[in-house]
Coordinates of C-alpha atoms and ligand atoms in Angstrom, one line a residue:
X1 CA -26.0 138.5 163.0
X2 CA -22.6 140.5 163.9
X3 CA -23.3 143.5 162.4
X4 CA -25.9 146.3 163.0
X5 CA -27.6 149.1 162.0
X6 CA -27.3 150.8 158.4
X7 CA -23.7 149.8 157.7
X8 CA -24.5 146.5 155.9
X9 CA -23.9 147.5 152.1
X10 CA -21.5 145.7 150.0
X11 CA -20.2 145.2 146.6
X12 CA -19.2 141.9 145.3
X13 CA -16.6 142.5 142.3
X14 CA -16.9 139.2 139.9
X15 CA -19.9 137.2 139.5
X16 CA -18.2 133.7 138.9
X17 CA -18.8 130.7 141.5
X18 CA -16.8 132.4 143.8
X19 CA -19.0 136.0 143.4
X20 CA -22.0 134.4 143.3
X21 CA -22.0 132.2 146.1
X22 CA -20.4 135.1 148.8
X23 CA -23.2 137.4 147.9
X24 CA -26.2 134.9 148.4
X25 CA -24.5 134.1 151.9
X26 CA -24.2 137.6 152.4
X27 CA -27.0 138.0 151.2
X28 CA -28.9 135.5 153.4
X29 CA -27.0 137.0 156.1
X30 CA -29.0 140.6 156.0
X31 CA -26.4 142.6 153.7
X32 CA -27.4 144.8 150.5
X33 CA -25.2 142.9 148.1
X34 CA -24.3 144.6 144.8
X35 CA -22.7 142.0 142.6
X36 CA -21.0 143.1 139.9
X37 CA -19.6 141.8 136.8
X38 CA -18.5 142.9 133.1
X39 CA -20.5 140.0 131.5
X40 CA -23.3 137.7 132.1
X41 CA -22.7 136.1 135.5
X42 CA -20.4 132.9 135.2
X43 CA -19.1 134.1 131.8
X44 CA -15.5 133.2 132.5
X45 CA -13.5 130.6 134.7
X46 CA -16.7 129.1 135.8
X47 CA -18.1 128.6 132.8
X48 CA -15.6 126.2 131.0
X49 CA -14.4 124.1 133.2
X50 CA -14.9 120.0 133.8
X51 CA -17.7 120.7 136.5
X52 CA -16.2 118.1 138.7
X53 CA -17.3 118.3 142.8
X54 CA -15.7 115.8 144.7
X55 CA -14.2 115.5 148.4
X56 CA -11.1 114.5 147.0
X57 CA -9.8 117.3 145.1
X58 CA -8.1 118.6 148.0
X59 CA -4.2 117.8 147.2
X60 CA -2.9 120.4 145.0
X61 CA -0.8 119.9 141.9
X62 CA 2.4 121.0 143.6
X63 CA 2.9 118.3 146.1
X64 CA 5.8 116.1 146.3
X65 CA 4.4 113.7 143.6
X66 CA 5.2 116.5 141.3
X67 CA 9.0 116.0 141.6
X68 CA 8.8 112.6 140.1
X69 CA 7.5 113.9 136.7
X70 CA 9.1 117.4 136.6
X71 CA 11.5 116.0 134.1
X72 CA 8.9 114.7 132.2
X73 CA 7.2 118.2 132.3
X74 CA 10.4 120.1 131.7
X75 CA 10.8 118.7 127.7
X76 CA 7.4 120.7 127.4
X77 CA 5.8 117.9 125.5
X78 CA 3.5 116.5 128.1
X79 CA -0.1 117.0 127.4
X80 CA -0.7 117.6 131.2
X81 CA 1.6 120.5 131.8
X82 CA 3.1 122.9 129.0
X83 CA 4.9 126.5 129.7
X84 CA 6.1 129.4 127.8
X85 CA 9.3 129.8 129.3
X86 CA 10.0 133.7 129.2
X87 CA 6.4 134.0 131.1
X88 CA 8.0 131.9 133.6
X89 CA 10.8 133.8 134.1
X90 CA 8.6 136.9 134.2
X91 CA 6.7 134.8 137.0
X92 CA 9.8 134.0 139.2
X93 CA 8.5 134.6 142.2
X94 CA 5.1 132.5 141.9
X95 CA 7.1 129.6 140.1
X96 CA 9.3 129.9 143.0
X97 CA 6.5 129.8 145.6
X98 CA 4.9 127.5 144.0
X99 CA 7.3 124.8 144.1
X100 CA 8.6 125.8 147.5
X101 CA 5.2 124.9 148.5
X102 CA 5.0 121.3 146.6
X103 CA 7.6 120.0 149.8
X104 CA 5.8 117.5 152.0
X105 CA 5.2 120.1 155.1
X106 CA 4.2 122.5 152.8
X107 CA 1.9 120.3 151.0
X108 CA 0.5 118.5 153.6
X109 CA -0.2 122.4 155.2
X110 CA -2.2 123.0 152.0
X111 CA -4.1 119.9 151.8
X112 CA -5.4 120.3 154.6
X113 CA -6.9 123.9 154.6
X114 CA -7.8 122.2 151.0
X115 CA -9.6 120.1 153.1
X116 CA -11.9 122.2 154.9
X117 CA -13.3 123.4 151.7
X118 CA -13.7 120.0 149.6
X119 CA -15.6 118.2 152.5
X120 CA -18.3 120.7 152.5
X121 CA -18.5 121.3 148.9
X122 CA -21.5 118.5 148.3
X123 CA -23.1 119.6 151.0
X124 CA -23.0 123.7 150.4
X125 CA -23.6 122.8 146.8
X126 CA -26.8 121.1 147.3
X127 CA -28.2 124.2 150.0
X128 CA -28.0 126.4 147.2
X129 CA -29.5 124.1 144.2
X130 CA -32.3 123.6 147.1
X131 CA -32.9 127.2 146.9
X132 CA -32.8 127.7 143.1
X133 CA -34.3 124.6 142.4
X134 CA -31.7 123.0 139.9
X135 CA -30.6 120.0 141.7
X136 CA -31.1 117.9 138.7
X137 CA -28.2 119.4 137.3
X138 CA -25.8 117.4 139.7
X139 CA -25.7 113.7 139.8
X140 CA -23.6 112.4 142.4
X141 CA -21.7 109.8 140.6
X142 CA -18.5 110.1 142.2
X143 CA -15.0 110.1 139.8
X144 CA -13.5 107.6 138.0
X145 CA -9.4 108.0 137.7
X146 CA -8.7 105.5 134.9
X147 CA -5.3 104.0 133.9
X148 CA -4.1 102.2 129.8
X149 CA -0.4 101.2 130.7
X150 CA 1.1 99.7 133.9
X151 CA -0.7 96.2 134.3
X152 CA -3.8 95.7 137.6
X153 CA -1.4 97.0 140.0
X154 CA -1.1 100.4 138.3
X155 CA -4.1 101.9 140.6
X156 CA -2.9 100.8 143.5
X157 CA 0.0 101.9 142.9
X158 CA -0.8 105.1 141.6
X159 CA -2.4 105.5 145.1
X160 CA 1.1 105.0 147.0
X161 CA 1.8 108.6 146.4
X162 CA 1.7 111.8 148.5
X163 CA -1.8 112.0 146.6
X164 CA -3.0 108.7 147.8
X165 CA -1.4 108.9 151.3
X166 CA -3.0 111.9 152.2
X167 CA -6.6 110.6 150.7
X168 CA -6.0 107.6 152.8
X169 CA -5.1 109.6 155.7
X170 CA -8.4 112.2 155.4
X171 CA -10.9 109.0 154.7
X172 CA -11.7 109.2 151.1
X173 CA -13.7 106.4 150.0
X174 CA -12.1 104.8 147.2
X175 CA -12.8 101.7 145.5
X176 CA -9.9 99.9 143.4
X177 CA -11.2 98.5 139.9
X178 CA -10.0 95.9 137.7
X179 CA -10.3 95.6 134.3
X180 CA -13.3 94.2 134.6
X181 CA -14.7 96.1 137.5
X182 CA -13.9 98.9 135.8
X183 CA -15.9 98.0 132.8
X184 CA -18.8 97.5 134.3
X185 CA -18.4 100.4 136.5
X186 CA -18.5 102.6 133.4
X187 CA -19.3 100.5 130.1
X188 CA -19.3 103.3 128.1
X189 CA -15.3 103.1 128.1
X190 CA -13.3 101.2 125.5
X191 CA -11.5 98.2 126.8
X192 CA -8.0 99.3 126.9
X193 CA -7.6 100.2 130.3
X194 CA -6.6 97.5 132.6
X195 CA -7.2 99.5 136.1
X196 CA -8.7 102.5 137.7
X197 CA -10.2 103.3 140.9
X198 CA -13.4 105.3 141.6
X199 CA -14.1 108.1 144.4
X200 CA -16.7 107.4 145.0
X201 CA -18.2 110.2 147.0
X202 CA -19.3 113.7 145.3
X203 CA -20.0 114.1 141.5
X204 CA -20.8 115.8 138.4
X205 CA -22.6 119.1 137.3
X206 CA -24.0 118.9 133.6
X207 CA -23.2 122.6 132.8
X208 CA -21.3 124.6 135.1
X209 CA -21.7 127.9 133.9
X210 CA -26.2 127.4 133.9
X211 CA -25.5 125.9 137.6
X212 CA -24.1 129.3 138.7
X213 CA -26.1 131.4 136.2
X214 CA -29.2 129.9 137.9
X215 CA -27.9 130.7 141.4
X216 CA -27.4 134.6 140.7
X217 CA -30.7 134.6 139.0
X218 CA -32.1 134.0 142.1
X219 CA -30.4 135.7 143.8
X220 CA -31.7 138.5 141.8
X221 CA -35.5 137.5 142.5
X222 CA -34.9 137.7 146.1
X223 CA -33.6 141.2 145.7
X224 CA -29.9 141.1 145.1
X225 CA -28.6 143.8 142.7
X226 CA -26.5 142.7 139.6
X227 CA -24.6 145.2 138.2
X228 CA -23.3 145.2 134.6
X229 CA -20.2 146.8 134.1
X230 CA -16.2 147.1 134.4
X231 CA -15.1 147.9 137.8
X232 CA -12.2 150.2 137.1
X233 CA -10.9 151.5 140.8
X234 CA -11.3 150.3 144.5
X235 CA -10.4 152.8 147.1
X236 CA -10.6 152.7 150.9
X237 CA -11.7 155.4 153.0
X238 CA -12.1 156.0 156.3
X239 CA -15.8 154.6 157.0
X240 CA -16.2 153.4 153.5
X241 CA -14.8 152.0 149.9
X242 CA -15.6 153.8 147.0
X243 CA -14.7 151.8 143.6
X244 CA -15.5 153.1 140.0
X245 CA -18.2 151.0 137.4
X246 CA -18.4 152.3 134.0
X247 CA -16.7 155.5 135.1
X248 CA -19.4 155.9 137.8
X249 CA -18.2 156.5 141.5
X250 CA -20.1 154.3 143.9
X251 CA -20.0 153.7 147.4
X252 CA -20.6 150.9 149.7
X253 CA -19.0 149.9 153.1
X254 CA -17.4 146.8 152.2
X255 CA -15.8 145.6 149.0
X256 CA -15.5 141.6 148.5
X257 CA -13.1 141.1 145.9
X258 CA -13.5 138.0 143.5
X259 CA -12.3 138.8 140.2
X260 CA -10.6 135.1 140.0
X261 CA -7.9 135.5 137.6
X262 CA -8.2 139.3 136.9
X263 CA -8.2 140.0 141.2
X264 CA -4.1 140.8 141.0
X265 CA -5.5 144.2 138.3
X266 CA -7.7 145.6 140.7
X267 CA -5.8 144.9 144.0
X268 CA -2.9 146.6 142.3
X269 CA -4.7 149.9 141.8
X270 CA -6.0 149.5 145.3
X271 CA -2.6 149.8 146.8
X272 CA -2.2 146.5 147.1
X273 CA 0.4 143.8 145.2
X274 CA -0.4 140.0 145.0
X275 CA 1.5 136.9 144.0
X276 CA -0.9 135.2 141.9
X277 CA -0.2 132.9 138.7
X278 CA -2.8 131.6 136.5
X279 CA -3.0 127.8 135.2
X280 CA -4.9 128.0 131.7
X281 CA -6.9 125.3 130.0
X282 CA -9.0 124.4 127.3
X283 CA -12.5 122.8 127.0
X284 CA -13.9 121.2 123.6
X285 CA -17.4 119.3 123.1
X286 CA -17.7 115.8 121.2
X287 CA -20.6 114.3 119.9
X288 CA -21.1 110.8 121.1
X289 CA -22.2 107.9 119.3
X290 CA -23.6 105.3 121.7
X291 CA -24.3 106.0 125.6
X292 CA -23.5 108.6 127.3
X293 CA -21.4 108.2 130.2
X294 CA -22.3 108.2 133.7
X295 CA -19.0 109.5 135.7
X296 CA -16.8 112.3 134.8
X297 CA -13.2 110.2 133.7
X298 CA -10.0 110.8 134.2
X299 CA -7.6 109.4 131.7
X300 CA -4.6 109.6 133.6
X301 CA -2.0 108.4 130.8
X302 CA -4.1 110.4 128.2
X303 CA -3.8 113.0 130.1
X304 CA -7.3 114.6 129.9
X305 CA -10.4 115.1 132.1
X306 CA -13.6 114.2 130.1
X307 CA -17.5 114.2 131.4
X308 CA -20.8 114.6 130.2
X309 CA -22.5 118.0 129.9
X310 CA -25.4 119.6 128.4
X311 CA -23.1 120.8 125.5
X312 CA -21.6 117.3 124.5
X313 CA -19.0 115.4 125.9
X314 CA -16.7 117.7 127.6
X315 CA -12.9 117.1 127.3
X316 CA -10.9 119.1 129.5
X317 CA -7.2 119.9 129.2
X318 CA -4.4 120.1 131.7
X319 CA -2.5 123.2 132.8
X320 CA -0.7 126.1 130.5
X321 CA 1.7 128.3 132.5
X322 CA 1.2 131.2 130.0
X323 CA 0.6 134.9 130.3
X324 CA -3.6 135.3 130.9
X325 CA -4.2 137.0 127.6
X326 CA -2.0 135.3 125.4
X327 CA -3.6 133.8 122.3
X328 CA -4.9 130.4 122.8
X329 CA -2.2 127.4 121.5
X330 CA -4.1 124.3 121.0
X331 CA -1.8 121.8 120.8
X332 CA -2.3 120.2 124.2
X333 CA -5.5 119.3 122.9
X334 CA -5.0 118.6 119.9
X335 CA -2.5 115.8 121.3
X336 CA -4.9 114.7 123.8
X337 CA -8.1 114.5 121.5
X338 CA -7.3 111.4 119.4
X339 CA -6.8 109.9 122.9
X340 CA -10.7 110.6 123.6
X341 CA -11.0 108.8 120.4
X342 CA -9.5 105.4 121.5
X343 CA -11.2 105.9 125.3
X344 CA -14.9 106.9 124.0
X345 CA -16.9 106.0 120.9
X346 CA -17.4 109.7 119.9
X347 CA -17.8 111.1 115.7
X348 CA -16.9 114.2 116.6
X349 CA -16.1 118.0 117.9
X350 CA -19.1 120.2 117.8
X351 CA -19.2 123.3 115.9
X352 CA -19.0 125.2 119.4
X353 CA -15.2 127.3 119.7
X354 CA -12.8 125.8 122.1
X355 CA -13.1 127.5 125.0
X356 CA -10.1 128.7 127.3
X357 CA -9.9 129.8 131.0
X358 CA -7.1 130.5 133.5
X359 CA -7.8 128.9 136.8
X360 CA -6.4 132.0 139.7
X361 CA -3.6 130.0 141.6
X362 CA -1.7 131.6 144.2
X363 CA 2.0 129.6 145.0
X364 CA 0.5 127.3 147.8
X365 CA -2.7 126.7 146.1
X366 CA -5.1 127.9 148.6
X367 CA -7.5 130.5 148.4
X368 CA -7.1 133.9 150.3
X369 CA -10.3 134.6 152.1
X370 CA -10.5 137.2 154.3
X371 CA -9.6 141.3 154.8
X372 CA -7.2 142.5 152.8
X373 CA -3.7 143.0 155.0
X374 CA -4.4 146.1 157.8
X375 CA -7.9 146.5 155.9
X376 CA -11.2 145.8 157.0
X377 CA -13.4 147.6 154.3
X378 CA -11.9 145.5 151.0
X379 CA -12.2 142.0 151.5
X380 CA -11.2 139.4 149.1
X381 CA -12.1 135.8 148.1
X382 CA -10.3 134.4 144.4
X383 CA -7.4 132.0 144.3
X384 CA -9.3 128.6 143.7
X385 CA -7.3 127.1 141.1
X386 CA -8.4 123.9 139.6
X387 CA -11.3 123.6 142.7
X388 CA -13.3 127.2 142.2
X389 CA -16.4 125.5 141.0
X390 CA -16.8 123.1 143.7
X391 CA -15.4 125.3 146.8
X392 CA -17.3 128.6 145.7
X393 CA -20.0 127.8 147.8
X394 CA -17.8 126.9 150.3
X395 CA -15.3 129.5 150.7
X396 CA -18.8 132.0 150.1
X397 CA -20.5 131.0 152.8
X398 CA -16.9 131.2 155.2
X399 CA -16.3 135.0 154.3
X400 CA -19.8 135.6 154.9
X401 CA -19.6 134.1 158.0
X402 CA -16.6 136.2 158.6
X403 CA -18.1 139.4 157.5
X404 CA -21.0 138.8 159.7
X405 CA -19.0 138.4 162.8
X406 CA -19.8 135.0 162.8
X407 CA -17.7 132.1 164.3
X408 CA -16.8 130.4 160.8
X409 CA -17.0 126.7 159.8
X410 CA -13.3 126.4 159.3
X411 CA -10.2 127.6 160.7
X412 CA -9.7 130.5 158.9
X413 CA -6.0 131.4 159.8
X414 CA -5.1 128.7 156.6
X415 CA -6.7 131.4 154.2
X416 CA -5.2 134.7 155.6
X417 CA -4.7 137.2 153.0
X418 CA -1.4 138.5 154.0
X419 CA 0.3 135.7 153.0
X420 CA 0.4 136.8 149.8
X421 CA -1.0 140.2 149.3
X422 CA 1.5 143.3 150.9
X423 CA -0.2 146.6 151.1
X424 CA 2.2 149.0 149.3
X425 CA 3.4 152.1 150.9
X426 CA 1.7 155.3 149.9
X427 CA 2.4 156.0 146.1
X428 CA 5.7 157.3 145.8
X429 CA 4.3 160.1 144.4
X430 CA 3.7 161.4 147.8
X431 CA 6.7 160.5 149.3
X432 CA 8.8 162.7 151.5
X433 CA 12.0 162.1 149.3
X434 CA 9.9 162.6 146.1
X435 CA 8.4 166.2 147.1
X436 CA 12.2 166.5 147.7
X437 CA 13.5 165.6 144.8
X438 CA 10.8 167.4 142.5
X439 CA 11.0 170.9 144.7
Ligands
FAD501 C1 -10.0 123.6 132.2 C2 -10.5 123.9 133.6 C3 -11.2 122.8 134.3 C4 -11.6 123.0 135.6 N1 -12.3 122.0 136.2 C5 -12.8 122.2 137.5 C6 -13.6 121.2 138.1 O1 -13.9 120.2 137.5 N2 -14.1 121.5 139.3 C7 -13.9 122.7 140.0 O2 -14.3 122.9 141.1 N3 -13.1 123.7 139.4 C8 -12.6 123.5 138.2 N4 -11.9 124.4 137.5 C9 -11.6 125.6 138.3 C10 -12.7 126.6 138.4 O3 -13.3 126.8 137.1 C11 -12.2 128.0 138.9 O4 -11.5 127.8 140.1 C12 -13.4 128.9 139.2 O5 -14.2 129.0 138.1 C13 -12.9 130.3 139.7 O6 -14.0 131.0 140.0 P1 -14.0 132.6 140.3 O7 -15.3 133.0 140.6 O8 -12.9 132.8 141.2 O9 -13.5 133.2 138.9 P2 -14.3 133.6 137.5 O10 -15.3 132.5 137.3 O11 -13.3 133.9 136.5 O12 -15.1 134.9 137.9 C14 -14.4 136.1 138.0 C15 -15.4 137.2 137.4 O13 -14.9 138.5 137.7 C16 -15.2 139.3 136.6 N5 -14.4 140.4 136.6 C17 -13.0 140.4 136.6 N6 -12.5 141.7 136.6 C18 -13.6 142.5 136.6 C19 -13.7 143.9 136.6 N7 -12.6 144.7 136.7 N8 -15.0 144.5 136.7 C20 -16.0 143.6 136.6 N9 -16.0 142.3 136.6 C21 -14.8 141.7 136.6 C22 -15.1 138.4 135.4 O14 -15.9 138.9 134.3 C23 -15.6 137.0 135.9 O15 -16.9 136.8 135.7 C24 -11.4 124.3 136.2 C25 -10.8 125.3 135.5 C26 -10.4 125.1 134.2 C27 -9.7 126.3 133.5

């Protein structure tokens, strides 16, 4: 252990996947770990989304394969990607980044710090469903990318991309299906696609949101402190941070930030400004009529993610660039569903609400983990995008690692902080200038 003595208390902001997992590290690492959160634990993000862990997932969405179907994308129409265009001219700078960073070098950068989490995700996955004892809730099944149009060749070709290169190039294990390969890979699929390919390593959680839930209970019962409440204010002092819950002024000596999608509010009343967008989407539940399915599917021309959870069938939708709080618009799914209906024999929704998240993306797509820039008392760890639920564990037990003085199991430069948090100047307020100006 790096650190000594008393100085080991420290409040985890944000029970999601990414909360949860940093404080059991910590946690296992000899720290008093306060985690906090305004819900239940895994309420949000990490509740909805298509519980998919797989070694793949490591090429983000802006990579040079983007530029072949931005036109597509641009009519707005596309039940993969859909935009309110005043919020992205209000996000400029993140749309900017963003697809500054889908350029090979850029790409190929992020893939592999990417990387370094996706490999390790089965693995820290299973160490902590070990400890909680809810290992039945993954089955490692792999993923199935399936395609209607295009003719046999359409997976392989599919796999010519940026995507596929750099799957190729990291050793993905990846099994090309026919038609009928494909069928009897997963029979539960109607006949109308004529290729896919399956990844075959990682898998499938039935409910993501219990997974997690689970973990923090246990956390709890091997004596972990969960804090209800709505962290208002972080601020850094000389040999501490205090931060405000309910109104309440606490102290600890670190702060680990990992709000997700709601981290840019509090590192903004900390001082501190960050460049982070947020992809929304939209779960529903369907009611199947024969067999359930055993891999989580990707209908690449439907343009949906769909798997099978505790809840139902889950269909997942693709990405919203929308402001966080907007209302929910369901018309990507509602485009995409009677695709479900042609792929699956399913009657129905369920009576359950659609559910909506917003997955944190900063413009590169990797995570910032690490101490907040010239800061070593507030820490931060959010940023996951579409990959939070299967690199939580991960990137938990890294900033642990980091926290503890530990040599970590990845190159850490690939998540600095500063490259896109800045530490403001002192408020303006204080300013020599604005004593001027007001005297
Ligand atoms: C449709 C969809 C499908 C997805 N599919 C997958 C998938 O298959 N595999 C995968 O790995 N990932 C997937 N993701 C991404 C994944 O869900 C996210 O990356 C992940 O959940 C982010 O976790 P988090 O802990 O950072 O954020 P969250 O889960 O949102 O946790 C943040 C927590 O902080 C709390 N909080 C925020 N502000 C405060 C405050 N001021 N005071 C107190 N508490 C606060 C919130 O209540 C929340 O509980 C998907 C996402 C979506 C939307």
């Amino acid at each position: 252990m790096g650190h000594s003595g008393m100085s080991n208390s420290i409040a985890v902001i944000g029970a999601g996947s990414v909360g949860i997992s940093s404080a059991i590290h910590l946690q296992q690492r000899g720290w008093r770990v306060t985690l906090v959160d305004r819900k239940a634990p895994a309420s949000e993000t990490s509740w909805g989304n298509a519980g998919v862990i797989n070694p793949s997932s490591f090429v983000p969405l802006n990579n040079p394969d983007l530029h072949n179907s931005l036109g597509r994308y641009l009519r707005n129409t596309s039940g993969s990607l859909r935009f309110q265009k005043a919020h992205l001219l209000k996000q400029l700078p993140w749309v900017l980044g963003f697809l500054e960073a889908s350029k090979t070098r850029r790409a190929q950068a992020s893939s592999h710090a990417l990387f370094m989490l996706t490999r390790q995700a089965v693995d820290e996955h299973r160490a902590l469903m070990q400890r909680t004892g809810n290992a039945a809730r993954f089955s490692e099944t792999g993923w199935l990318k399936v395609f209607r149009n295009g003719g046999p060749e359409r997976a392989s070709q599919a796999l010519t991309g940026f995507a596929g290169r750099m799957m190729h190039e990291l050793g993905i294990d990846i099994e090309v299906l026919d038609r009928d390969a494909l069928q009897a890979r997963e029979p539960t699929l109607r006949p109308i696609f004529n290729s896919g390919y399956h990844l075959r390593a990682g898998g499938r959680v039935d409910n993501p949101g219990l997974l997690m839930r689970e973990h923090a209970e246990r956390f709890v019962a091997d004596g972990g402190k969960l804090l209800h409440g709505d962290v208002s204010e972080i601020e850094e002092k000389q040999d501490s941070v205090s931060w405000t819950c309910e109104g309440e002024l606490k102290s600890s000596d670190r702060v680990l930030l990992c709000a997700g999608p709601w981290s840019g509010d509090l590192l903004a009343r900390a001082g501190y400004d960050v460049t982070l967008g947020v992809e929304r989407g939209y779960h529903a539940h369907y009611e199947l009529k024969g067999d359930v399915p055993a891999h989580s599917v990707h209908d690449v021309d439907g343009e949906y993610i769909v798997g099978p959870m505790t809840g139902g069938l889950r269909l997942t939708t693709g990405v919203e660039l929308a402001p966080r709080d907007a209302p929910s618009d369901l018309s990507q799914l509602e485009q995409v569903e009677p695709r479900l209906f042609e792929a699956f024999d399913v009657t129905g929704r369920t009576d359950e609400p659609v559910w909506r998240g917003a997955r944190p993306t900063l413009p590169d797509s990797v995570p910032v983990i690490g101490p907040a820039p010239r800061s070593d008392r507030l820490w931060v760890n959010f940023g996951h995008q579409h990959i939070g639920l299967m690199t939580g564990p991960v990137s938990g037990k890294l900033v642990a690692q980091l926290l503890s003085g530990e040599q970590a199991d990845a190159d850490m430069r690939a998540f600095a902080p500063s490259r896109w948090i800045t530490r403001r100047r002192k408020a303006r307020a204080n300013s020599w200038l604005a004593r001027r100006l007001r005297a």
